Amino acid sequence: MRKMLTILIVALLICCCQQLAKQTPTEQPKKVTLTIFHAGSLTVPLHDLNEQFKSYMKNKGYDVEIKTEESGSVMAVRKVTDLGRKADIVAVADYTLLQTFMYPKYADFYVAFARNELVLCYTDKSKYANNINGSNWYEILNKEGVKFGFSNPNVDPCGYRSVVAMKLAELYYNKPIFHNLIEKHTNIRANGTKVNVPKDISTDGKVVVRDKSVDLIALLESGSIDYAFEYKSVALQHNLRFVELPDEINLRKPSLKDWYAQVSITVWKIENGKLVQKEIKAKPIVYGITIPKNAENREVAEEYLAFLLSDKGRVIFAKNHQEFLEKPLGFGNVPESIKEFVEIVT
């Protein structure tokens, strides 16, 4: 009898151990590397988003490493379309770049999700820092000895938006602002309301051009230039002083889209390996994001996009002064996993 009891106890212990073994997770988190090409102006909000996303995915059994590459938005797109590089996410400061250059050949959908506005940034070191305001900014820029900068219109949306803003200012104030600030000091020219940017931009030193708008921040902070056109979110993220421009100039308001569209700018782009000219109509600033067809980790990329478009992403972007559209817009074959976050545009 005692022997039988011992056998039963041993059997029960073995059974319990087997059950515990079944309940004890033995699988290691699945390691995934997510590659993101993005506009320089998204660097700060995406940094915060990426940290939270990695923690979120740990609870879903993933160990996610995120590799980011910031550049001008045109270059972010070109890395996929012309250089054949693989990315899981492409996020740009002008959603129409995705529409024009990636859809439908390189991406089967894209989302317009956030907005911004142009401001004129400066520091305490800037000449006339205590005198500049929203009414005289173009007069200050025109003063002798004042240097200002914007990013390369052929590479970065902030660049072509900055140049367009100065043509809009000329219309708004009815003064030769574009001529005084751009045509006198660069080889960028305008024929009426149509602006033409050469392949190689040259300046006389009063104007400084860099590939990314965020590259101008170091020049501002060192006193190498006095003023720079930037997005408002970037100015706030870097604690820069700035002048707010009228809505007719800052490209912020969707209700002014017809006013903005009076001006167009022709820039040089690489398309299918060839350097071509593209005309871009001025329009409200709207950011875009997509998952390229060559994404190596599409499942996790969709999780990332859903996380970004959710309330969690909205909070992170708001904290970093980047305003979301009330309802992001989805174009093309939008994945089921993000449909709840967007309004489908047909």
Tab-separated table of N, CA and C in Angstrom, residues 127-128 131 136-148 181 185 206 226:
chain	number	residue	atom	x	y	z
A	127	LYS	N	21.917	89.626	-35.681
A	127	LYS	CA	21.840	91.077	-35.879
A	127	LYS	C	20.375	91.512	-35.886
A	128	TYR	N	20.076	92.579	-35.192
A	128	TYR	CA	18.726	93.147	-35.089
A	128	TYR	C	17.734	92.198	-34.403
A	131	ASN	N	14.874	93.855	-32.761
A	131	ASN	CA	14.022	94.719	-33.587
A	131	ASN	C	13.091	93.968	-34.528
A	136	ASN	N	8.270	93.395	-40.109
A	136	ASN	CA	9.472	93.955	-40.757
A	136	ASN	C	10.540	92.918	-41.069
A	137	TRP	N	10.233	91.641	-40.925
A	137	TRP	CA	11.239	90.581	-41.059
A	137	TRP	C	11.985	90.645	-42.394
A	138	TYR	N	11.269	90.930	-43.482
A	138	TYR	CA	11.915	90.958	-44.796
A	138	TYR	C	12.835	92.175	-44.940
A	139	GLU	N	12.519	93.257	-44.221
A	139	GLU	CA	13.404	94.430	-44.228
A	139	GLU	C	14.685	94.146	-43.456
A	140	ILE	N	14.549	93.419	-42.347
A	140	ILE	CA	15.736	93.035	-41.553
A	140	ILE	C	16.637	92.120	-42.376
A	141	LEU	N	16.067	91.115	-43.052
A	141	LEU	CA	16.868	90.207	-43.875
A	141	LEU	C	17.607	90.950	-44.982
A	142	ASN	N	17.026	92.045	-45.445
A	142	ASN	CA	17.608	92.795	-46.556
A	142	ASN	C	18.727	93.741	-46.124
A	143	LYS	N	18.883	93.922	-44.814
A	143	LYS	CA	19.896	94.868	-44.321
A	143	LYS	C	21.314	94.369	-44.616
A	144	GLU	N	22.194	95.307	-44.848
A	144	GLU	CA	23.593	94.976	-45.123
A	144	GLU	C	24.216	94.269	-43.910
A	145	GLY	N	24.951	93.209	-44.173
A	145	GLY	CA	25.626	92.471	-43.111
A	145	GLY	C	24.812	91.346	-42.502
A	146	VAL	N	23.516	91.298	-42.796
A	146	VAL	CA	22.662	90.227	-42.261
A	146	VAL	C	22.758	89.014	-43.180
A	147	LYS	N	23.019	87.841	-42.601
A	147	LYS	CA	23.068	86.592	-43.354
A	147	LYS	C	21.889	85.706	-42.953
A	148	PHE	N	21.288	85.057	-43.950
A	148	PHE	CA	20.195	84.135	-43.637
A	148	PHE	C	20.309	82.880	-44.495
A	181	LEU	N	15.675	89.576	-51.860
A	181	LEU	CA	16.261	88.549	-50.991
A	181	LEU	C	16.803	87.343	-51.743
A	185	HIS	N	20.844	87.733	-54.656
A	185	HIS	CA	21.910	87.050	-53.914
A	185	HIS	C	22.087	85.574	-54.282
A	206	LYS	N	25.580	86.194	-48.736
A	206	LYS	CA	24.532	86.697	-47.841
A	206	LYS	C	23.538	85.586	-47.516
A	226	ASP	N	22.515	84.733	-39.268
A	226	ASP	CA	21.648	85.440	-38.326
A	226	ASP	C	20.234	84.878	-38.279
